[in-house]
PDB file of C-alpha atoms in Angstrom:
ATOM      1  CA  MET A   1       0.204  -0.347  -0.471  1.00  0.00           C
ATOM      2  CA  ILE A   2       1.654   3.015  -0.962  1.00  0.00           C
ATOM      3  CA  PHE A   3       0.533   6.394   1.013  1.00  0.00           C
ATOM      4  CA  VAL A   4       0.113   9.346  -0.789  1.00  0.00           C
ATOM      5  CA  VAL A   5       0.711  12.653   1.229  1.00  0.00           C
ATOM      6  CA  GLU A   6      -0.722  16.187  -0.822  1.00  0.00           C
ATOM      7  CA  LYS A   7       1.048  19.126   0.239  1.00  0.00           C
ATOM      8  CA  VAL A   8      -1.164  21.945   1.456  1.00  0.00           C
ATOM      9  CA  LYS A   9      -1.150  25.076  -0.253  1.00  0.00           C
ATOM     10  CA  LEU A  10       0.291  27.581   2.308  1.00  0.00           C
ATOM     11  CA  ASP A  11       0.166  31.751   1.994  1.00  0.00           C
ATOM     12  CA  LYS A  12       1.990  34.389   3.971  1.00  0.00           C
ATOM     13  CA  VAL A  13      -0.251  34.672   6.689  1.00  0.00           C
ATOM     14  CA  ASP A  14      -0.563  30.651   7.496  1.00  0.00           C
ATOM     15  CA  ARG A  15       2.608  30.896   7.310  1.00  0.00           C
ATOM     16  CA  GLN A  16       2.763  33.293  10.071  1.00  0.00           C
ATOM     17  CA  LEU A  17       0.205  32.086  11.892  1.00  0.00           C
ATOM     18  CA  LEU A  18       2.212  28.665  11.912  1.00  0.00           C
ATOM     19  CA  THR A  19       5.304  29.824  12.383  1.00  0.00           C
ATOM     20  CA  MET A  20       4.384  32.243  15.519  1.00  0.00           C
ATOM     21  CA  LEU A  21       2.225  28.794  16.615  1.00  0.00           C
ATOM     22  CA  GLN A  22       5.666  26.847  16.815  1.00  0.00           C
ATOM     23  CA  HIS A  23       7.055  29.316  19.287  1.00  0.00           C
ATOM     24  CA  ASP A  24       4.388  29.968  21.150  1.00  0.00           C
ATOM     25  CA  VAL A  25       0.883  27.701  21.070  1.00  0.00           C
ATOM     26  CA  THR A  26      -0.105  29.457  24.043  1.00  0.00           C
ATOM     27  CA  LEU A  27      -1.180  32.696  21.728  1.00  0.00           C
ATOM     28  CA  SER A  28      -4.733  33.985  21.933  1.00  0.00           C
ATOM     29  CA  LEU A  29      -6.650  34.058  18.616  1.00  0.00           C
ATOM     30  CA  ASN A  30      -6.913  37.841  19.233  1.00  0.00           C
ATOM     31  CA  ASP A  31      -2.784  38.543  19.089  1.00  0.00           C
ATOM     32  CA  LEU A  32      -2.020  36.212  16.185  1.00  0.00           C
ATOM     33  CA  ALA A  33      -4.956  38.192  14.303  1.00  0.00           C
ATOM     34  CA  LYS A  34      -3.426  41.594  15.197  1.00  0.00           C
ATOM     35  CA  ALA A  35       0.104  40.075  13.583  1.00  0.00           C
ATOM     36  CA  VAL A  36      -1.025  38.836  10.658  1.00  0.00           C
ATOM     37  CA  ASN A  37      -4.140  41.709  10.217  1.00  0.00           C
ATOM     38  CA  LEU A  38      -7.224  40.231  10.837  1.00  0.00           C
ATOM     39  CA  THR A  39     -10.265  39.850  12.959  1.00  0.00           C
ATOM     40  CA  THR A  40     -10.381  37.094  15.253  1.00  0.00           C
ATOM     41  CA  THR A  41     -13.088  35.321  13.132  1.00  0.00           C
ATOM     42  CA  PRO A  42     -10.862  34.928   9.517  1.00  0.00           C
ATOM     43  CA  CYS A  43      -7.961  33.849  11.197  1.00  0.00           C
ATOM     44  CA  TRP A  44     -10.114  31.222  13.682  1.00  0.00           C
ATOM     45  CA  LYS A  45     -11.257  29.785  10.351  1.00  0.00           C
ATOM     46  CA  ARG A  46      -7.820  29.630   9.174  1.00  0.00           C
ATOM     47  CA  LEU A  47      -6.804  28.356  11.839  1.00  0.00           C
ATOM     48  CA  LYS A  48      -9.569  25.321  11.331  1.00  0.00           C
ATOM     49  CA  ARG A  49      -9.291  25.109   7.785  1.00  0.00           C
ATOM     50  CA  LEU A  50      -4.857  24.252   8.770  1.00  0.00           C
ATOM     51  CA  GLU A  51      -6.032  21.417  11.322  1.00  0.00           C
ATOM     52  CA  GLU A  52      -8.595  19.984   9.724  1.00  0.00           C
ATOM     53  CA  GLU A  53      -6.008  19.648   6.666  1.00  0.00           C
ATOM     54  CA  GLY A  54      -3.706  18.187   9.210  1.00  0.00           C
ATOM     55  CA  VAL A  55      -1.063  20.649   8.464  1.00  0.00           C
ATOM     56  CA  ILE A  56      -1.352  21.117  13.145  1.00  0.00           C
ATOM     57  CA  SER A  57      -1.673  17.831  13.828  1.00  0.00           C
ATOM     58  CA  LYS A  58      -1.458  18.596  17.773  1.00  0.00           C
ATOM     59  CA  ARG A  59      -1.261  20.867  20.772  1.00  0.00           C
ATOM     60  CA  VAL A  60       1.376  20.050  23.398  1.00  0.00           C
ATOM     61  CA  ALA A  61       3.093  21.311  26.108  1.00  0.00           C
ATOM     62  CA  LEU A  62       7.203  20.182  25.026  1.00  0.00           C
ATOM     63  CA  LEU A  63       8.778  19.060  28.913  1.00  0.00           C
ATOM     64  CA  ASN A  64      12.193  20.195  29.971  1.00  0.00           C
ATOM     65  CA  PRO A  65      13.706  16.391  30.468  1.00  0.00           C
ATOM     66  CA  SER A  66      16.633  17.318  32.821  1.00  0.00           C
ATOM     67  CA  LYS A  67      13.658  19.186  34.885  1.00  0.00           C
ATOM     68  CA  ILE A  68      11.450  15.895  35.413  1.00  0.00           C
ATOM     69  CA  GLY A  69      14.816  13.324  35.296  1.00  0.00           C
ATOM     70  CA  VAL A  70      14.863  11.847  32.129  1.00  0.00           C
ATOM     71  CA  ASP A  71      17.541  13.369  30.307  1.00  0.00           C
ATOM     72  CA  PHE A  72      19.511  10.844  29.524  1.00  0.00           C
ATOM     73  CA  THR A  73      19.646  10.261  25.652  1.00  0.00           C
ATOM     74  CA  ALA A  74      20.368   7.190  23.543  1.00  0.00           C
ATOM     75  CA  PHE A  75      20.118   6.958  19.577  1.00  0.00           C
ATOM     76  CA  VAL A  76      19.734   3.463  18.804  1.00  0.00           C
ATOM     77  CA  GLN A  77      19.927   1.831  15.741  1.00  0.00           C
ATOM     78  CA  VAL A  78      18.336  -1.387  14.775  1.00  0.00           C
ATOM     79  CA  LYS A  79      19.232  -4.224  11.813  1.00  0.00           C
ATOM     80  CA  THR A  80      17.096  -6.777  11.656  1.00  0.00           C
ATOM     81  CA  CYS A  81      17.001 -10.214   8.633  1.00  0.00           C
ATOM     82  CA  ASP A  82      13.371  -9.908   9.305  1.00  0.00           C
ATOM     83  CA  HIS A  83      11.970  -7.734   5.887  1.00  0.00           C
ATOM     84  CA  SER A  84       8.460  -9.388   6.034  1.00  0.00           C
ATOM     85  CA  HIS A  85       5.634  -7.183   6.535  1.00  0.00           C
ATOM     86  CA  ALA A  86       4.063  -8.971   9.897  1.00  0.00           C
ATOM     87  CA  TRP A  87       7.173  -8.428  11.319  1.00  0.00           C
ATOM     88  CA  TYR A  88       7.739  -4.870  10.883  1.00  0.00           C
ATOM     89  CA  GLU A  89       3.630  -5.208  12.178  1.00  0.00           C
ATOM     90  CA  THR A  90       5.097  -7.173  15.261  1.00  0.00           C
ATOM     91  CA  PHE A  91       8.039  -5.025  15.726  1.00  0.00           C
ATOM     92  CA  ILE A  92       5.850  -1.443  15.614  1.00  0.00           C
ATOM     93  CA  GLU A  93       3.732  -2.448  18.157  1.00  0.00           C
ATOM     94  CA  ALA A  94       6.375  -2.916  20.708  1.00  0.00           C
ATOM     95  CA  VAL A  95       8.348   0.623  20.091  1.00  0.00           C
ATOM     96  CA  TYR A  96       5.139   1.817  20.078  1.00  0.00           C
ATOM     97  CA  ALA A  97       4.257   0.179  23.948  1.00  0.00           C
ATOM     98  CA  MET A  98       7.867   1.069  25.195  1.00  0.00           C
ATOM     99  CA  PRO A  99       7.146   5.412  26.511  1.00  0.00           C
ATOM    100  CA  GLU A 100      10.718   5.710  25.955  1.00  0.00           C
ATOM    101  CA  VAL A 101      11.031   6.257  22.087  1.00  0.00           C
ATOM    102  CA  MET A 102      10.457   9.683  21.454  1.00  0.00           C
ATOM    103  CA  GLU A 103      11.439   8.682  17.738  1.00  0.00           C
ATOM    104  CA  PHE A 104      11.631   5.788  15.493  1.00  0.00           C
ATOM    105  CA  TYR A 105      12.555   5.488  11.863  1.00  0.00           C
ATOM    106  CA  ARG A 106      12.778   2.999   9.425  1.00  0.00           C
ATOM    107  CA  MET A 107      16.173   4.174   7.999  1.00  0.00           C
ATOM    108  CA  ALA A 108      17.808   3.145   4.420  1.00  0.00           C
ATOM    109  CA  GLY A 109      21.519   2.786   4.459  1.00  0.00           C
ATOM    110  CA  GLU A 110      23.472   0.376   6.939  1.00  0.00           C
ATOM    111  CA  TYR A 111      20.877   0.309   9.711  1.00  0.00           C
ATOM    112  CA  ASP A 112      17.361  -1.107   9.090  1.00  0.00           C
ATOM    113  CA  TYR A 113      15.785   1.506  12.084  1.00  0.00           C
ATOM    114  CA  MET A 114      16.725   3.925  14.590  1.00  0.00           C
ATOM    115  CA  MET A 115      15.746   5.403  17.257  1.00  0.00           C
ATOM    116  CA  ARG A 116      15.419   8.023  19.874  1.00  0.00           C
ATOM    117  CA  VAL A 117      15.318   7.023  23.539  1.00  0.00           C
ATOM    118  CA  GLN A 118      14.937   9.292  26.672  1.00  0.00           C
ATOM    119  CA  VAL A 119      15.859   7.586  30.300  1.00  0.00           C
ATOM    120  CA  GLU A 120      16.919   8.864  33.174  1.00  0.00           C
ATOM    121  CA  ASP A 121      19.980   6.817  33.272  1.00  0.00           C
ATOM    122  CA  MET A 122      22.375   4.458  31.533  1.00  0.00           C
ATOM    123  CA  ALA A 123      20.979   1.176  33.935  1.00  0.00           C
ATOM    124  CA  ALA A 124      17.553   2.541  32.659  1.00  0.00           C
ATOM    125  CA  PHE A 125      18.838   2.610  29.722  1.00  0.00           C
ATOM    126  CA  ASP A 126      19.963  -1.230  30.097  1.00  0.00           C
ATOM    127  CA  HIS A 127      16.315  -2.305  30.863  1.00  0.00           C
ATOM    128  CA  PHE A 128      14.738  -1.129  27.996  1.00  0.00           C
ATOM    129  CA  TYR A 129      17.983  -2.445  26.008  1.00  0.00           C
ATOM    130  CA  LYS A 130      16.914  -5.955  27.268  1.00  0.00           C
ATOM    131  CA  ARG A 131      13.465  -4.844  26.100  1.00  0.00           C
ATOM    132  CA  LEU A 132      13.376  -4.298  23.260  1.00  0.00           C
ATOM    133  CA  VAL A 133      15.635  -7.567  22.254  1.00  0.00           C
ATOM    134  CA  ASN A 134      13.826 -10.117  24.659  1.00  0.00           C
ATOM    135  CA  GLN A 135      10.567  -8.790  22.545  1.00  0.00           C
ATOM    136  CA  VAL A 136      11.595  -8.260  19.369  1.00  0.00           C
ATOM    137  CA  ALA A 137      12.548 -11.690  17.484  1.00  0.00           C
ATOM    138  CA  GLY A 138      14.796 -11.154  13.925  1.00  0.00           C
ATOM    139  CA  LEU A 139      16.964  -7.998  15.384  1.00  0.00           C
ATOM    140  CA  THR A 140      20.559  -9.034  14.019  1.00  0.00           C
ATOM    141  CA  ASN A 141      22.339  -6.047  15.344  1.00  0.00           C
ATOM    142  CA  VAL A 142      21.150  -3.491  17.978  1.00  0.00           C
ATOM    143  CA  THR A 143      24.036  -0.912  18.746  1.00  0.00           C
ATOM    144  CA  SER A 144      23.753   2.687  20.897  1.00  0.00           C
ATOM    145  CA  THR A 145      25.356   5.622  21.363  1.00  0.00           C
ATOM    146  CA  PHE A 146      24.667   8.227  23.463  1.00  0.00           C
ATOM    147  CA  ALA A 147      24.515  11.934  23.834  1.00  0.00           C
ATOM    148  CA  MET A 148      26.799  13.886  26.131  1.00  0.00           C
ATOM    149  CA  GLU A 149      25.669  16.941  25.752  1.00  0.00           C
ATOM    150  CA  SER A 150      21.808  18.014  23.851  1.00  0.00           C
ATOM    151  CA  LEU A 151      23.348  21.218  21.321  1.00  0.00           C
ATOM    152  CA  LYS A 152      20.101  21.863  19.678  1.00  0.00           C
ATOM    153  CA  PHE A 153      16.110  21.114  20.220  1.00  0.00           C
ATOM    154  CA  SER A 154      13.860  22.952  18.201  1.00  0.00           C
ATOM    155  CA  THR A 155      10.203  21.245  17.389  1.00  0.00           C
ATOM    156  CA  VAL A 156      10.149  24.477  14.696  1.00  0.00           C
ATOM    157  CA  LEU A 157       9.922  22.894  10.637  1.00  0.00           C
ATOM    158  CA  PRO A 158      11.738  25.754   8.313  1.00  0.00           C
ATOM    159  CA  LEU A 159       8.388  27.011   6.140  1.00  0.00           C
ATOM    160  CA  LYS A 160       9.683  28.531   3.344  1.00  0.00           C
ATOM    161  CA  PRO A 161       8.142  31.876   2.248  1.00  0.00           C
ATOM    162  CA  ALA A 162       4.777  31.705   0.536  1.00  0.00           C
TER     163      ALA A 162
END
């Protein structure tokens, strides 16, 4: 099955709104409307359309990992000998059930999958690692690297001018 994601056409005002929301989702409708020279009703309609079209997929709070004690970051790369659809579904289901996995990608290149894992410390990572390798059959190589320092982290996607 091939999924085709259709791009949404964004004008200058859409891009301004999206940029502001990526930096601070708590901005009031009134503040957003003023910033893009609209009244609140047309501004609200634009935001509603952007949500309905899937451009705005969620509104969340970003937590500081250090403040809540999960500032140990590991990047885990996985190779498998099984590339069947059934194995793929089982693997995805297992990884989705692991809240420590913050990002998860199917890769091209030497490794088949990569994930970013966020835990308390090395002992917590070791526990995660053991769960992963014991829960999923068919893993031929699991290698991990650990971040010593976070130099940049952003959730703001670059929006090109219209």
